[in-house]
Amino acid sequence: MIGTLQCVVLDCTDVMELARFYRQLLGGEINRPDAQWAVGDAWATLHDAAGAPVLAFQGVADHQPPVWGAAEQQFHLDIRVADLAAAHDAVVELGAWLLDDGGGDRAWRIYADPAGHPFCLVRH
């Protein structure tokens, strides 16, 4: 082993908007005091109460969101939910938009967060 995953960083134009979106989706604490992180206008963090890796948000003035399904797509987040329909309504209300519902025949749906990053809601 060379190292351990410290955090996942998402580029965006508005770090607090995206931090609030993910806090409402996942819970946790935005910009919890932590000697590892210097937060500010161009950097925010979300610490999960369960000790998961930190989700961080980096301000990038010319951020271009990834295009779902395109060759340059790099990664996406999978979020486990108990009720797919209820989670769908909640994330859309928070500002996400549906990218692919799979025709309603599968246990996951693909969305984009307010900055355009794809994520999946996965029914468990």
XYZ file of C-alpha atoms in Angstrom:
124
model
C 0.000 0.000 0.000
C 1.309 3.431 -0.910
C -1.318 5.584 0.775
C -4.921 5.985 1.875
C -7.732 8.010 0.349
C -7.839 11.345 2.138
C -10.570 13.108 0.188
C -12.430 13.481 -3.075
C -12.254 16.986 -4.553
C -14.919 18.358 -6.868
C -14.200 21.453 -8.937
C -16.990 24.021 -9.159
C -17.600 27.752 -9.424
C -19.411 28.131 -6.069
C -17.874 26.004 -3.301
C -20.513 26.762 -0.675
C -23.432 26.013 -3.004
C -22.009 22.591 -3.792
C -21.015 21.929 -0.155
C -24.587 22.695 0.968
C -26.005 20.433 -1.751
C -23.880 17.481 -0.617
C -24.512 18.190 3.084
C -28.253 17.946 2.416
C -27.697 14.761 0.397
C -25.190 13.021 2.686
C -25.267 14.815 6.020
C -22.056 15.859 7.724
C -20.488 19.162 8.639
C -19.281 21.881 6.272
C -15.851 23.364 7.032
C -15.398 21.574 10.346
C -12.250 22.910 12.025
C -9.458 20.582 10.974
C -5.727 21.300 10.834
C -5.498 19.518 7.458
C -7.749 21.979 5.639
C -7.570 25.701 4.994
C -11.073 26.688 3.924
C -12.126 29.947 2.304
C -13.798 31.428 -0.748
C -12.183 28.896 -3.083
C -12.176 25.780 -0.865
C -14.752 24.075 1.337
C -14.959 20.665 2.987
C -17.680 18.258 4.062
C -16.806 15.880 6.898
C -19.020 12.826 7.266
C -20.016 11.852 10.795
C -19.222 8.211 10.023
C -15.583 8.953 9.240
C -15.766 8.565 5.461
C -13.149 10.412 3.393
C -13.681 14.161 3.246
C -15.565 15.541 0.282
C -13.922 18.814 -0.742
C -14.964 21.548 -3.132
C -12.415 23.617 -5.045
C -13.394 26.879 -6.696
C -12.429 27.073 -10.358
C -13.526 30.195 -12.224
C -13.767 28.502 -15.622
C -15.159 25.170 -14.407
C -16.581 23.078 -17.233
C -18.801 20.260 -15.990
C -18.185 16.773 -17.340
C -20.537 15.383 -19.968
C -22.195 12.148 -18.904
C -21.343 9.348 -21.313
C -18.633 11.300 -23.142
C -15.109 9.932 -23.556
C -13.700 12.542 -21.166
C -15.989 11.390 -18.333
C -13.646 10.616 -15.431
C -15.666 9.365 -12.456
C -18.935 9.659 -10.594
C -20.188 9.131 -7.047
C -22.620 6.367 -6.053
C -24.977 7.286 -3.206
C -26.895 4.442 -1.517
C -30.558 5.208 -0.764
C -33.433 3.202 0.701
C -36.204 4.689 -1.472
C -35.232 5.654 -5.019
C -38.419 7.604 -5.766
C -38.221 9.661 -2.568
C -34.500 10.299 -3.065
C -35.182 11.395 -6.656
C -37.688 14.016 -5.489
C -35.316 15.236 -2.767
C -32.221 15.675 -4.964
C -34.184 17.384 -7.744
C -35.579 19.809 -5.164
C -31.988 20.499 -4.029
C -30.935 21.428 -7.584
C -29.799 18.164 -9.176
C -31.147 17.094 -12.536
C -31.831 13.660 -13.940
C -29.431 12.434 -16.631
C -30.656 8.851 -17.074
C -33.509 7.021 -15.359
C -32.705 3.693 -17.013
C -36.257 3.378 -18.187
C -37.338 2.630 -14.642
C -36.090 -0.963 -14.894
C -32.934 -0.808 -12.800
C -31.920 -0.085 -9.215
C -30.095 3.180 -9.948
C -30.607 6.553 -11.616
C -27.977 8.975 -12.831
C -28.067 12.684 -11.915
C -25.899 15.779 -12.150
C -25.250 17.943 -9.090
C -25.653 21.755 -9.344
C -22.103 22.045 -10.767
C -22.750 19.292 -13.321
C -20.852 16.427 -11.658
C -22.590 13.093 -12.222
C -23.693 10.905 -9.356
C -25.930 7.880 -9.023
C -28.647 7.180 -6.528
C -28.524 3.425 -5.956
C -31.356 1.586 -4.208
C -30.091 -0.924 -1.664
